[in-house]
Short mmCIF file of C-alpha atoms in Angstrom, two decimals:
data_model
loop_
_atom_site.label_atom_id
_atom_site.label_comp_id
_atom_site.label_asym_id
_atom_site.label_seq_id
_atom_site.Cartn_x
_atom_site.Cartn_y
_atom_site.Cartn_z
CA UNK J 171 52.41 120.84 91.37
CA UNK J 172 54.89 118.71 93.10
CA UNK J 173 57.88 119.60 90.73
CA UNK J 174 58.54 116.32 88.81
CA UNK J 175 58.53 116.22 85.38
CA UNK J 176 55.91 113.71 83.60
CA UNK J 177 59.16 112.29 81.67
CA UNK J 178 59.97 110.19 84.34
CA UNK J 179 56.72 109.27 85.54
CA UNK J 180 55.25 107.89 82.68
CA UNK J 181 58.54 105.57 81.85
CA UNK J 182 57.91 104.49 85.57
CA UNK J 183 54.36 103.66 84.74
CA UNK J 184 55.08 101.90 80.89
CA UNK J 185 57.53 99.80 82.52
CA UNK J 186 55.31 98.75 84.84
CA UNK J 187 53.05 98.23 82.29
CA UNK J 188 55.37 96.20 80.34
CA UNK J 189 55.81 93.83 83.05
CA UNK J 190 52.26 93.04 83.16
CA UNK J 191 51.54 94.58 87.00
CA UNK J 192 49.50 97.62 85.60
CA UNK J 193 47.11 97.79 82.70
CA UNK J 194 45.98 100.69 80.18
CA UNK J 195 42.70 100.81 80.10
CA UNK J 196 41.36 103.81 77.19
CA UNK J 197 39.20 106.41 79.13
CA UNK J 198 39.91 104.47 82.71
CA UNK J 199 43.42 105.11 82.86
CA UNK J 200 46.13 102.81 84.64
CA UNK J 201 44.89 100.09 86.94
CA UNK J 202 46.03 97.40 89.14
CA UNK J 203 45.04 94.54 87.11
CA UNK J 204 43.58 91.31 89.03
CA UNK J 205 44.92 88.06 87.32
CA UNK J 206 43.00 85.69 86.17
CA UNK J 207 42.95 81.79 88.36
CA UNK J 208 45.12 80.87 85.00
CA UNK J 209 47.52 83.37 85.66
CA UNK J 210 47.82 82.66 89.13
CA UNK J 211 48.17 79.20 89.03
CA UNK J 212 50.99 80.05 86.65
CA UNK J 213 53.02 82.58 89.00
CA UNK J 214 52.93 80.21 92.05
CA UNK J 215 54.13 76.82 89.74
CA UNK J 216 56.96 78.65 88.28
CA UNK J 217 57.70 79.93 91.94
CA UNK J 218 57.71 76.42 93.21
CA UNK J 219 59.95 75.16 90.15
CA UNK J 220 62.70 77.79 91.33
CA UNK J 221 62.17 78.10 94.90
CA UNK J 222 62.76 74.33 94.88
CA UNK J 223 65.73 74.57 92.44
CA UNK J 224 67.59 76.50 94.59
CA UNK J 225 66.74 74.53 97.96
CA UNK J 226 68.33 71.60 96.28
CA UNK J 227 71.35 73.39 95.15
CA UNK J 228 71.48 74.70 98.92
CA UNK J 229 71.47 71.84 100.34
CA UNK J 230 74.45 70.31 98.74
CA UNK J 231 76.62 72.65 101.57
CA UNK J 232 74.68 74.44 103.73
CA UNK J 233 75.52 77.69 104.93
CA UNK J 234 75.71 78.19 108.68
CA UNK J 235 75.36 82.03 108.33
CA UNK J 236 72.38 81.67 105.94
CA UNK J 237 70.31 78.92 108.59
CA UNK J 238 71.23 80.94 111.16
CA UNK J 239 69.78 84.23 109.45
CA UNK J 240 66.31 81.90 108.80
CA UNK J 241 66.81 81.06 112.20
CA UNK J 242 66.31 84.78 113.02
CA UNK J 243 63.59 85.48 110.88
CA UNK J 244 61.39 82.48 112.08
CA UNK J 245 62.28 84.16 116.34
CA UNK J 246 61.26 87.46 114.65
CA UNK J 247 57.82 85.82 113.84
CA UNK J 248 57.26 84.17 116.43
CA UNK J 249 57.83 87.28 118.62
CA UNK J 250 55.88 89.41 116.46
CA UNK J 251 52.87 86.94 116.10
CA UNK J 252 52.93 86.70 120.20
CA UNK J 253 53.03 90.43 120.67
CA UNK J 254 51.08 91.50 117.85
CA UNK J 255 48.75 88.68 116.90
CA UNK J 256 45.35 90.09 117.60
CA UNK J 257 46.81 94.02 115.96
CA UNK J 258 47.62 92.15 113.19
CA UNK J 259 44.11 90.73 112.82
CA UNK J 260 42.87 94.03 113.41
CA UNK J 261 44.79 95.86 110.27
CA UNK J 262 43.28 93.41 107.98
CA UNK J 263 39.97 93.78 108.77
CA UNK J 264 40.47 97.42 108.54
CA UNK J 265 42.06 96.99 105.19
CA UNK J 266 38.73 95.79 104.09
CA UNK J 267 40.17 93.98 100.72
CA UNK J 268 41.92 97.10 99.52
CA UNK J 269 45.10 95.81 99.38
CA UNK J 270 46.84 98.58 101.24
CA UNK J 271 49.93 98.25 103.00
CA UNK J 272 49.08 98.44 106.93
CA UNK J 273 52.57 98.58 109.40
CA UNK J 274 52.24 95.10 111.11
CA UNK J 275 51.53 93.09 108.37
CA UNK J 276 53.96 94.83 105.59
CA UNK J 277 56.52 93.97 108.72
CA UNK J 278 55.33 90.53 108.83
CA UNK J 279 55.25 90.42 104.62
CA UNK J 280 59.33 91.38 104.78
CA UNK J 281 60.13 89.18 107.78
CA UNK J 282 58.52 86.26 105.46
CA UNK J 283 60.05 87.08 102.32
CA UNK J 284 63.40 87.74 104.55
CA UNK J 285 62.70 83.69 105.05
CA UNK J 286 62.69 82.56 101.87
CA UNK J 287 65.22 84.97 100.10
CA UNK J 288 67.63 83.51 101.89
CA UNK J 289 68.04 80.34 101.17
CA UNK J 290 67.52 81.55 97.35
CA UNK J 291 70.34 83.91 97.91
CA UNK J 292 72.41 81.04 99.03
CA UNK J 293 72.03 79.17 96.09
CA UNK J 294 74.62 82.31 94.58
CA UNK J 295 72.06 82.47 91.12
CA UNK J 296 71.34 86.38 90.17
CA UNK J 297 68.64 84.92 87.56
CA UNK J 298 66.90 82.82 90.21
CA UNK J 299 67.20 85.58 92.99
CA UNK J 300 65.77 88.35 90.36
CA UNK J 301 63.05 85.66 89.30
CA UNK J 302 61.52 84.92 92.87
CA UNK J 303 62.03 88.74 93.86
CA UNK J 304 59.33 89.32 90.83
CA UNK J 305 57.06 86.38 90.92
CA UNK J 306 56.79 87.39 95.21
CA UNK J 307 55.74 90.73 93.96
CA UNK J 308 53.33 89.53 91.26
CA UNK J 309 51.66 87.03 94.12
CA UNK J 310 51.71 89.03 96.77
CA UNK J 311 50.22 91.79 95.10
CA UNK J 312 46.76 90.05 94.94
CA UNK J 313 47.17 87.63 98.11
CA UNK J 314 47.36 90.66 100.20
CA UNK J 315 43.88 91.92 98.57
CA UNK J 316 42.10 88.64 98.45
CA UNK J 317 43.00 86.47 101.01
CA UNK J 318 42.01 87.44 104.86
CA UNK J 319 44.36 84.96 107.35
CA UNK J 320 43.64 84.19 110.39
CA UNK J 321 46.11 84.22 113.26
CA UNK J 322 45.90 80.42 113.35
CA UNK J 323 47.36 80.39 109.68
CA UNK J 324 49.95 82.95 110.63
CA UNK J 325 51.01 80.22 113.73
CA UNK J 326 50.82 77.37 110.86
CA UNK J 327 53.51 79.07 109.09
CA UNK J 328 55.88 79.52 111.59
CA UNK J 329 55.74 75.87 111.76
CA UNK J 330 56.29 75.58 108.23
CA UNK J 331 59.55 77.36 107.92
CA UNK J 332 60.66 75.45 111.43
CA UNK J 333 60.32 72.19 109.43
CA UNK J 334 61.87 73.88 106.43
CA UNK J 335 64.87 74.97 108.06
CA UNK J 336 65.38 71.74 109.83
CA UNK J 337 65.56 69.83 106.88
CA UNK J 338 68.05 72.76 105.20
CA UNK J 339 69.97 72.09 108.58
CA UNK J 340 70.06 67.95 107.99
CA UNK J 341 71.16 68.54 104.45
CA UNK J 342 68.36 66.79 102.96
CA UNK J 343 67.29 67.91 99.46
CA UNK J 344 64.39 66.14 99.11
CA UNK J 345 62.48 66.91 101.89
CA UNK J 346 63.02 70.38 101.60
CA UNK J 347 62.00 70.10 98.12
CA UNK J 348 58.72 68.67 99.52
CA UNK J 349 58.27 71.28 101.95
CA UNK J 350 58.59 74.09 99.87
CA UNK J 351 56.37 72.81 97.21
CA UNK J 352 53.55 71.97 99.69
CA UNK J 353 54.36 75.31 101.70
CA UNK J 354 53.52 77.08 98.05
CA UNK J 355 50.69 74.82 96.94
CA UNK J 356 49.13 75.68 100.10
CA UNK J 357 49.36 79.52 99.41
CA UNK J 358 48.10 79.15 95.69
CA UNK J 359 45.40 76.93 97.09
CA UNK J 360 44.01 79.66 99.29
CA UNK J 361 44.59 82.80 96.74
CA UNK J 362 42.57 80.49 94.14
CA UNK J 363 39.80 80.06 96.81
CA UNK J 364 39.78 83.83 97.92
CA UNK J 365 39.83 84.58 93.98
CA UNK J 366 36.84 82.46 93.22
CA UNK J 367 34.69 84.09 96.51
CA UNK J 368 35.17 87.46 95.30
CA UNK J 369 34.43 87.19 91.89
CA UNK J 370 31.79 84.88 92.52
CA UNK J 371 30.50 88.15 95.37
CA UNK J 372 31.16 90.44 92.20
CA UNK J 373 30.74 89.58 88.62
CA UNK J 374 31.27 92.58 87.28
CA UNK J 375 35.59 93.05 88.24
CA UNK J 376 36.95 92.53 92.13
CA UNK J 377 36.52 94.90 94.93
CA UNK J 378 40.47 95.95 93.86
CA UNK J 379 40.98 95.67 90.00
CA UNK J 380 39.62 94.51 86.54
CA UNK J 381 38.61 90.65 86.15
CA UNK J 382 40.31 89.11 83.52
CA UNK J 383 39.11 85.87 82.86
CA UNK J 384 40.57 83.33 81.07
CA UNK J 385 40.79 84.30 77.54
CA UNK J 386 42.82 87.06 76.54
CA UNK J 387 42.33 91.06 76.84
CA UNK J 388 40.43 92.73 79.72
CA UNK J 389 37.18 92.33 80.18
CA UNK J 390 34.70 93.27 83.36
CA UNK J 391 34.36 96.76 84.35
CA UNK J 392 36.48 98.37 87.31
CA UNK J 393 35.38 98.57 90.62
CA UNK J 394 34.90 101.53 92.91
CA UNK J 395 38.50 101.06 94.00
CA UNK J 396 39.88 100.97 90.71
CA UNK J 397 37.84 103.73 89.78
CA UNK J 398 39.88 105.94 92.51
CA UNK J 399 43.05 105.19 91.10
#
């Protein structure tokens, strides 16, 4: 008994619930539910759309204060990467698919999302700022289960924000727009890939939630992770 009343709890978990990142399954309980390549597809094009929005609207003035804060979080990934490249390897492998959060890369996760958000923030739009914060979440959620990077990809996007921030620092809207875009194609790409290997590895749900295939409703049976929940 850890003192809390259920009250709270179960709002916590219906809200959740209600914004589609758990399920209620009848006898099973409340799971992580995986989405379906559909739903995927669908969370990284409307990230693209806004991400891109917002570059453009950045790039109309550009902030000193906010290139020099991407500035910082590109150094802090470099640094990290160079110190902690091979540890970082190591946590995922240990993760094993689960999806749980492991120091090194939930550092490297906010040092990336520190990145983006601040261009986004810079575009001074609550609705866009509130809309990436969620569609990050929803993404991230099953990239960090599915997809296994290696440190080369890590190195690739360092790069990647180098060549975004230099075109946020030469004012130019279009190639940023490009950038971005191609910088979260490429992530979608990889998440569909690592989607299709698992559930083509188990047909039955994947290794960290229910299946839910195209159609609607759940369908597939839980794993034994989900089972655990």
């Amino acid at each position: 008994d850890l003192g809390v009343s259920l009250t709270p709890v179960r709002g916590a978990f219906n809200r959740l619930i209600s914004e589609g990142l758990l399920e209620h399954y009848p006898g099973l309980g409340v799971l992580v539910p995986t989405p379906s390549r559909r739903e995927i597809a669908e969370i990284y094009e409307f990230r693209e759309a806004v991400e891109c929005a917002a570059a453009a609207k950045v790039c109309e003035c550009p902030d000193p204060a906010v290139l020099d804060a991407m500035a910082a979080a590109i150094d802090l990934e470099e640094s990290m990467l160079n110190e902690h490249g091979p540890a970082m390897v190591a946590e995922m492998q240990r993760r094993n698919g689960e999806g749980s959060e492991c120091g090194l890369l939930e550092r490297w996760r906010r040092i990336d999302e520190e990145f983006h958000l601040a261009y986004i923030r810079a575009a001074r739009n609550r609705r866009m700022l509130e809309t990436v914060e969620d569609l990050r979440v929803r993404g991230q959620m099953v990239y960090e289960r599915l997809v296994e990077t290696p440190i080369e990809s890590w190195k690739h996007t360092i790069e990647e924000h180098r060549q975004i921030l230099d075109a946020f620092r030469r004012a130019d809207a279009e190639e940023a727009r490009r950038l971005i875009a191609e910088y979260i194609r490429l992530a979608c790409r990889e998440l569909l890939d690592a989607h299709e290997r698992q559930y083509m590895e188990r047909p039955y749900g994947l290794h960290s939630g229910l299946h839910r295939p195209e159609g609607n409703g759940p369908a597939g049976r839980p794993s034994a992770a989900t089972e655990r929940l």
